[in-house]
C-alpha cells in the first residue's frame, strides 16, 4: 500500500499528515514494535522504520545513539522486516528509511521482494539519489513500492525536478542544511524549498526540519503536506529508563503533534 | 635487548585472496583506467560513483566543475607546481638504498616522500585542494585524519593560504598520535576528537561529512585519501600523481629502464594511487600492501581488498569490511593511517581487473621492516610506509640483481615513535639501567 493513501486521507481532512520515525530494534526489537504501535495509536499517519546502520552520516547524535544501541543489541535486517510487518498489520502505511549499503548487501531485488512481502510501502534513501538508483528504481517498480528520495535547500531546480520525477508516495524535503535533530528555531529554508518542489510535482511533500512540539508542527503543516518527526520521538525513549515512562512520553508527544498538524 | 627479541608474536601466514601476481603485460581496458563522468571506474555501476545525501550533491557538482576548470587552466597548474617546488620541497628524491639492496639481492629504490614538507606525501594533495578552495572563494576547510599526517598537511595548507581549519580525528587516534595533534594545534587548527563507532578514521570521516552538510556554503572538505564520492577519488589522485610521474622519469633518467615492480602501502590508497598511475600502461608489476593487523585469520586487520566485499562506504562503491547485513566491521592496524575498513574505488578496480595485486602485511612484519630500514639506511619510515617496505622486500626476493623494485616511502616515522617505543620496548631498563637498544 503506497503512503499516498495516507496523505490523501489527511488532505481530505484538510490537514497535513504526521509522519513518525523510530529505528527498529530500539530499545530492543519487541520494544521498538511497541513504541511504533504507540505512535500509530496516538495519531501518526505514516510510519518510517529506521534500519540501524554503523555509519549514518546524515543522523544527528540522538538518532545515532538509538541506532548504536540497536546494533549493540544485535538487530538484524530480518528484525527490521519483522518490525515493518508488525506495524503494517495495523493498516498504517509503513516505509523503511535506510542508508544504501545494507540494501545493496542484502541484495536489492531480494530486499524489495521481502519488504513487499512484509507489507512495507517503500523506502526512504538518505544517501541514494535517483541518478545513482537505477537498480533500486527497477526493483521498487517491480514490487509496486514507493521510492522516496530527498530534496534539500541546496538542490538546484533541475535536480528537484529530476528527483520528484523519480519519487512515488511522497517527496521528502530535508529542509535544514545539517544532520537530523530537534531544533528550537524554525528554518527559513523550508518554505521556499517546498514552494520550489511543489512547482515540479503533484506528489505530497513531507518536511523534515527538527520539529519537536505541536506548535512547530502547526507551523510546518501550514505549508507542507506532511510533518516528519524523528529525533524528538527517539529522545522520549532515550530520556526514560523505564519502558512505561518512555511510552507514555511518546504518546503525549504524538498527541501534541497530531493536534498540531490539525491546527496548521 | 635486540629488536628481534622485543618483537611481540605476530602471524605472517598469507591469506587467500587477491594476492596473485599481476599480469606480465598491462592489459589496458577499453575504457582506460580513468573514471567516467559520473565517477565510475570500470564502467557504469562498477566502482566509485556517488552515494551521498542530496544536500551535498550541488557542492560535489561545483567541486567537480571547479577541479576540471582548474586543471585545464595553466595559471592554476603553474601555481600548484610552484608552491609544490618552492614551499613543499618537491620533487622528492629517488634514492637507491644500497645496503638494503645488498641484503635483498636486487636494486631497491625509495621515493623519498618522507622528505616533503610536513613529512609525507599528503602535502601534495592538500596544497592542490586548498589552492582550489581559494579559487572557489571558500574561507574554511575541514579534514579528517587518522595518523595525523593529512591533518598536519591540511593545517599547514590552511595556514599558508589563510583559511580557517577544523580537523576531525578519532579519539583513539588522538591518543596514539599525540604529537601530530600538537602540531595541528600549533598551526592554528581546531582538532575535534570523535568518540563514535570505533573512534578511528572512518568515524572521523562520518563526523567531517556531518560538518560539511551544515557548512557547505562556505566550507571545503579537504578529503585525505583517494576514496569517497566522485570527484574525490580522481581529484586526490590527480593532486598526488606526480609521485609516480616523478619517480618514473627519475628512474628512466638514472637507469634507462623502468622498474620491474612498484610498491606502496594501501589504507585509503592516496600514496599508492599517486605512484601507480604513472605505471598503469607500462609492463611493470604493481603491488599494494594492505594492513594485515594481528594476522588475517584473527579477523583483527584492515585488509579491505583481500578480505572485504563490494559495498558502499563514505559515498563510493568499493571493497568494504562488512558483515552479512552490510554493517561496517571495525578495522585494526598498528598504523592509524591505514586503519580504515574501505579503500579508494580505483584500487578496487585495479584489483578486480587484475592490474595490481594487493596483499596483507601484518603489524609484526611492518614493525620488523621499520627497524630494518632504520638500521640499514638510517631512515625511520612511517609505520604506513613500513608496510610497503615489508611487502616489497618479500616480492623482491624473486627478483634478479639487475631488477629494480621501486617503493614509495610515503612518510617519515617521527609521529610513530611512541608506538615504536612501546613495540620494541625502546629505552627500557635492562639490568636495572636504561641503555640504547642498538
GROMACS .gro file of C-alpha atoms in nm, chain A:
model
  264
    1UNK     CA    1   0.000   0.000   0.000
    2UNK     CA    2   0.150   0.333  -0.102
    3UNK     CA    3   0.184   0.603   0.157
    4UNK     CA    4  -0.006   0.830  -0.080
    5UNK     CA    5  -0.331   0.689   0.059
    6UNK     CA    6  -0.250   0.834   0.400
    7UNK     CA    7  -0.166   1.172   0.250
    8UNK     CA    8  -0.489   1.169   0.051
    9UNK     CA    9  -0.685   1.092   0.365
   10UNK     CA   10  -0.518   1.376   0.551
   11UNK     CA   11  -0.576   1.609   0.259
   12UNK     CA   12  -0.944   1.515   0.263
   13UNK     CA   13  -0.947   1.622   0.627
   14UNK     CA   14  -0.782   1.949   0.520
   15UNK     CA   15  -0.472   1.887   0.726
   16UNK     CA   16  -0.116   1.770   0.696
   17UNK     CA   17  -0.014   1.412   0.769
   18UNK     CA   18   0.203   1.327   1.068
   19UNK     CA   19   0.495   1.104   0.973
   20UNK     CA   20   0.675   0.936   1.263
   21UNK     CA   21   1.022   0.781   1.262
   22UNK     CA   22   1.176   0.535   1.504
   23UNK     CA   23   1.464   0.295   1.444
   24UNK     CA   24   1.390  -0.076   1.454
   25UNK     CA   25   1.543  -0.268   1.742
   26UNK     CA   26   1.542   0.023   1.985
   27UNK     CA   27   1.541  -0.029   2.276
   28UNK     CA   28   1.503  -0.389   2.152
   29UNK     CA   29   1.304  -0.545   1.872
   30UNK     CA   30   0.983  -0.605   2.067
   31UNK     CA   31   1.017  -0.275   2.249
   32UNK     CA   32   1.064  -0.098   1.918
   33UNK     CA   33   0.748  -0.252   1.777
   34UNK     CA   34   0.557  -0.149   2.088
   35UNK     CA   35   0.692   0.206   2.061
   36UNK     CA   36   0.595   0.237   1.696
   37UNK     CA   37   0.249   0.098   1.768
   38UNK     CA   38   0.219   0.374   2.025
   39UNK     CA   39   0.292   0.628   1.752
   40UNK     CA   40   0.018   0.472   1.541
   41UNK     CA   41  -0.234   0.464   1.825
   42UNK     CA   42  -0.164   0.825   1.920
   43UNK     CA   43  -0.205   0.973   1.574
   44UNK     CA   44   0.080   0.914   1.328
   45UNK     CA   45  -0.049   0.868   0.974
   46UNK     CA   46   0.267   0.724   0.820
   47UNK     CA   47   0.550   0.534   0.988
   48UNK     CA   48   0.917   0.536   0.897
   49UNK     CA   49   1.106   0.238   1.037
   50UNK     CA   50   1.476   0.317   1.057
   51UNK     CA   51   1.726   0.049   0.962
   52UNK     CA   52   2.013   0.098   1.210
   53UNK     CA   53   2.347   0.143   1.031
   54UNK     CA   54   2.704   0.165   1.150
   55UNK     CA   55   2.794   0.479   0.951
   56UNK     CA   56   2.494   0.711   0.948
   57UNK     CA   57   2.637   1.031   0.801
   58UNK     CA   58   2.306   1.221   0.799
   59UNK     CA   59   2.196   1.136   1.152
   60UNK     CA   60   2.248   1.360   1.449
   61UNK     CA   61   2.358   1.234   1.789
   62UNK     CA   62   2.008   1.140   1.911
   63UNK     CA   63   1.919   0.901   1.631
   64UNK     CA   64   2.275   0.777   1.610
   65UNK     CA   65   2.268   0.686   1.979
   66UNK     CA   66   1.948   0.487   1.935
   67UNK     CA   67   2.077   0.311   1.624
   68UNK     CA   68   2.400   0.228   1.801
   69UNK     CA   69   2.208   0.072   2.089
   70UNK     CA   70   2.001  -0.129   1.844
   71UNK     CA   71   2.314  -0.256   1.672
   72UNK     CA   72   2.477  -0.341   2.003
   73UNK     CA   73   2.159  -0.532   2.084
   74UNK     CA   74   2.213  -0.739   1.772
   75UNK     CA   75   1.937  -0.608   1.548
   76UNK     CA   76   1.939  -0.764   1.201
   77UNK     CA   77   1.769  -0.678   0.875
   78UNK     CA   78   1.529  -0.965   0.940
   79UNK     CA   79   1.428  -0.782   1.261
   80UNK     CA   80   1.368  -0.464   1.064
   81UNK     CA   81   1.141  -0.652   0.826
   82UNK     CA   82   0.963  -0.814   1.120
   83UNK     CA   83   0.905  -0.467   1.264
   84UNK     CA   84   0.765  -0.348   0.933
   85UNK     CA   85   0.533  -0.645   0.920
   86UNK     CA   86   0.403  -0.580   1.270
   87UNK     CA   87   0.342  -0.211   1.204
   88UNK     CA   88   0.197  -0.254   0.857
   89UNK     CA   89  -0.051  -0.502   1.005
   90UNK     CA   90  -0.214  -0.206   1.182
   91UNK     CA   91  -0.311  -0.068   0.842
   92UNK     CA   92  -0.074   0.228   0.871
   93UNK     CA   93   0.146   0.279   0.564
   94UNK     CA   94   0.500   0.188   0.667
   95UNK     CA   95   0.823   0.270   0.489
   96UNK     CA   96   1.182   0.186   0.572
   97UNK     CA   97   1.442   0.460   0.598
   98UNK     CA   98   1.783   0.320   0.527
   99UNK     CA   99   2.133   0.402   0.416
  100UNK     CA  100   2.213   0.223   0.097
  101UNK     CA  101   2.482  -0.031   0.182
  102UNK     CA  102   2.262  -0.265   0.390
  103UNK     CA  103   2.018  -0.289   0.098
  104UNK     CA  104   2.294  -0.350  -0.153
  105UNK     CA  105   2.449  -0.612   0.072
  106UNK     CA  106   2.116  -0.787   0.131
  107UNK     CA  107   2.051  -0.780  -0.243
  108UNK     CA  108   1.841  -0.507  -0.398
  109UNK     CA  109   1.587  -0.739  -0.563
  110UNK     CA  110   1.567  -0.959  -0.254
  111UNK     CA  111   1.520  -0.659  -0.026
  112UNK     CA  112   1.241  -0.522  -0.244
  113UNK     CA  113   1.067  -0.860  -0.253
  114UNK     CA  114   1.096  -0.915   0.122
  115UNK     CA  115   0.988  -0.561   0.204
  116UNK     CA  116   0.681  -0.601  -0.016
  117UNK     CA  117   0.606  -0.939   0.144
  118UNK     CA  118   0.624  -0.778   0.487
  119UNK     CA  119   0.363  -0.525   0.381
  120UNK     CA  120   0.607  -0.236   0.357
  121UNK     CA  121   0.516   0.055   0.133
  122UNK     CA  122   0.863   0.158   0.019
  123UNK     CA  123   1.198   0.308   0.103
  124UNK     CA  124   1.343   0.644   0.202
  125UNK     CA  125   1.709   0.656   0.099
  126UNK     CA  126   1.908   0.943   0.252
  127UNK     CA  127   2.234   0.861   0.073
  128UNK     CA  128   2.090   0.741  -0.256
  129UNK     CA  129   1.977   0.995  -0.513
  130UNK     CA  130   1.779   0.897  -0.824
  131UNK     CA  131   2.081   0.938  -1.051
  132UNK     CA  132   2.256   0.655  -0.862
  133UNK     CA  133   1.944   0.448  -0.802
  134UNK     CA  134   1.879   0.262  -1.126
  135UNK     CA  135   1.879  -0.080  -0.960
  136UNK     CA  136   1.653   0.027  -0.677
  137UNK     CA  137   1.404   0.205  -0.902
  138UNK     CA  138   1.368  -0.105  -1.117
  139UNK     CA  139   1.322  -0.333  -0.817
  140UNK     CA  140   1.076  -0.096  -0.650
  141UNK     CA  141   0.868  -0.068  -0.964
  142UNK     CA  142   0.862  -0.445  -0.999
  143UNK     CA  143   0.724  -0.482  -0.646
  144UNK     CA  144   0.495  -0.176  -0.650
  145UNK     CA  145   0.696   0.002  -0.379
  146UNK     CA  146   0.727   0.374  -0.307
  147UNK     CA  147   1.057   0.542  -0.390
  148UNK     CA  148   1.100   0.837  -0.159
  149UNK     CA  149   1.402   1.050  -0.242
  150UNK     CA  150   1.514   1.366  -0.067
  151UNK     CA  151   1.536   1.724  -0.183
  152UNK     CA  152   1.742   1.982   0.007
  153UNK     CA  153   1.772   2.360   0.022
  154UNK     CA  154   2.091   2.329  -0.179
  155UNK     CA  155   1.921   2.134  -0.459
  156UNK     CA  156   1.907   2.311  -0.793
  157UNK     CA  157   1.569   2.344  -0.963
  158UNK     CA  158   1.687   2.090  -1.218
  159UNK     CA  159   1.775   1.837  -0.951
  160UNK     CA  160   1.446   1.893  -0.770
  161UNK     CA  161   1.260   1.822  -1.094
  162UNK     CA  162   1.472   1.514  -1.161
  163UNK     CA  163   1.418   1.391  -0.803
  164UNK     CA  164   1.044   1.442  -0.787
  165UNK     CA  165   1.005   1.273  -1.125
  166UNK     CA  166   1.164   0.963  -0.974
  167UNK     CA  167   0.962   0.970  -0.648
  168UNK     CA  168   0.649   0.780  -0.566
  169UNK     CA  169   0.447   0.812  -0.245
  170UNK     CA  170   0.576   1.150  -0.132
  171UNK     CA  171   0.878   1.374  -0.162
  172UNK     CA  172   1.098   1.415   0.144
  173UNK     CA  173   1.207   1.776   0.186
  174UNK     CA  174   1.505   1.778   0.423
  175UNK     CA  175   1.464   2.144   0.488
  176UNK     CA  176   1.762   2.215   0.712
  177UNK     CA  177   2.123   2.211   0.599
  178UNK     CA  178   2.253   1.979   0.865
  179UNK     CA  179   2.202   1.645   1.029
  180UNK     CA  180   1.881   1.522   1.191
  181UNK     CA  181   1.778   1.656   1.528
  182UNK     CA  182   1.516   1.859   1.709
  183UNK     CA  183   1.562   2.233   1.677
  184UNK     CA  184   1.427   2.521   1.878
  185UNK     CA  185   1.410   2.767   1.591
  186UNK     CA  186   1.218   2.719   1.269
  187UNK     CA  187   1.406   2.725   0.942
  188UNK     CA  188   1.352   2.994   0.683
  189UNK     CA  189   1.471   2.745   0.422
  190UNK     CA  190   1.172   2.511   0.443
  191UNK     CA  191   0.900   2.727   0.290
  192UNK     CA  192   1.096   2.821  -0.022
  193UNK     CA  193   1.208   2.460  -0.068
  194UNK     CA  194   0.852   2.333  -0.051
  195UNK     CA  195   0.745   2.601  -0.297
  196UNK     CA  196   1.020   2.507  -0.544
  197UNK     CA  197   0.939   2.140  -0.504
  198UNK     CA  198   0.565   2.188  -0.547
  199UNK     CA  199   0.632   2.360  -0.877
  200UNK     CA  200   0.760   2.032  -1.016
  201UNK     CA  201   0.515   1.771  -0.885
  202UNK     CA  202   0.168   1.688  -0.761
  203UNK     CA  203   0.310   1.442  -0.508
  204UNK     CA  204   0.266   1.524  -0.139
  205UNK     CA  205   0.567   1.693   0.020
  206UNK     CA  206   0.675   1.594   0.369
  207UNK     CA  207   0.908   1.823   0.558
  208UNK     CA  208   1.175   1.708   0.799
  209UNK     CA  209   1.301   2.006   0.989
  210UNK     CA  210   1.364   1.911   1.351
  211UNK     CA  211   1.006   1.953   1.474
  212UNK     CA  212   0.962   1.861   1.841
  213UNK     CA  213   0.624   2.001   1.952
  214UNK     CA  214   0.273   2.070   1.835
  215UNK     CA  215   0.333   2.440   1.781
  216UNK     CA  216   0.619   2.374   1.540
  217UNK     CA  217   0.415   2.103   1.370
  218UNK     CA  218   0.133   2.351   1.313
  219UNK     CA  219   0.378   2.598   1.156
  220UNK     CA  220   0.508   2.339   0.913
  221UNK     CA  221   0.163   2.198   0.843
  222UNK     CA  222   0.061   2.541   0.716
  223UNK     CA  223   0.267   2.493   0.401
  224UNK     CA  224   0.359   2.122   0.380
  225UNK     CA  225   0.158   1.805   0.319
  226UNK     CA  226   0.340   1.610   0.584
  227UNK     CA  227   0.534   1.684   0.903
  228UNK     CA  228   0.813   1.435   0.967
  229UNK     CA  229   0.929   1.381   1.324
  230UNK     CA  230   1.210   1.153   1.432
  231UNK     CA  231   1.463   1.279   1.686
  232UNK     CA  232   1.200   1.409   1.926
  233UNK     CA  233   1.038   1.065   1.940
  234UNK     CA  234   1.371   0.896   1.992
  235UNK     CA  235   1.450   1.143   2.269
  236UNK     CA  236   1.133   1.037   2.457
  237UNK     CA  237   1.270   0.683   2.478
  238UNK     CA  238   1.629   0.783   2.548
  239UNK     CA  239   1.524   1.008   2.833
  240UNK     CA  240   1.327   0.738   3.017
  241UNK     CA  241   1.498   0.440   3.173
  242UNK     CA  242   1.165   0.271   3.238
  243UNK     CA  243   0.977   0.148   2.932
  244UNK     CA  244   0.636   0.257   3.055
  245UNK     CA  245   0.758   0.609   3.115
  246UNK     CA  246   0.909   0.627   2.768
  247UNK     CA  247   0.594   0.503   2.601
  248UNK     CA  248   0.382   0.750   2.799
  249UNK     CA  249   0.606   1.035   2.690
  250UNK     CA  250   0.589   0.910   2.334
  251UNK     CA  251   0.211   0.905   2.344
  252UNK     CA  252   0.191   1.257   2.488
  253UNK     CA  253   0.424   1.396   2.226
  254UNK     CA  254   0.245   1.219   1.940
  255UNK     CA  255  -0.090   1.352   2.054
  256UNK     CA  256   0.053   1.703   2.079
  257UNK     CA  257   0.198   1.677   1.727
  258UNK     CA  258  -0.121   1.523   1.587
  259UNK     CA  259  -0.314   1.817   1.727
  260UNK     CA  260  -0.054   2.048   1.575
  261UNK     CA  261  -0.094   1.920   1.220
  262UNK     CA  262  -0.467   1.972   1.259
  263UNK     CA  263  -0.417   2.336   1.359
  264UNK     CA  264  -0.177   2.416   1.076
   0.00000   0.00000   0.00000
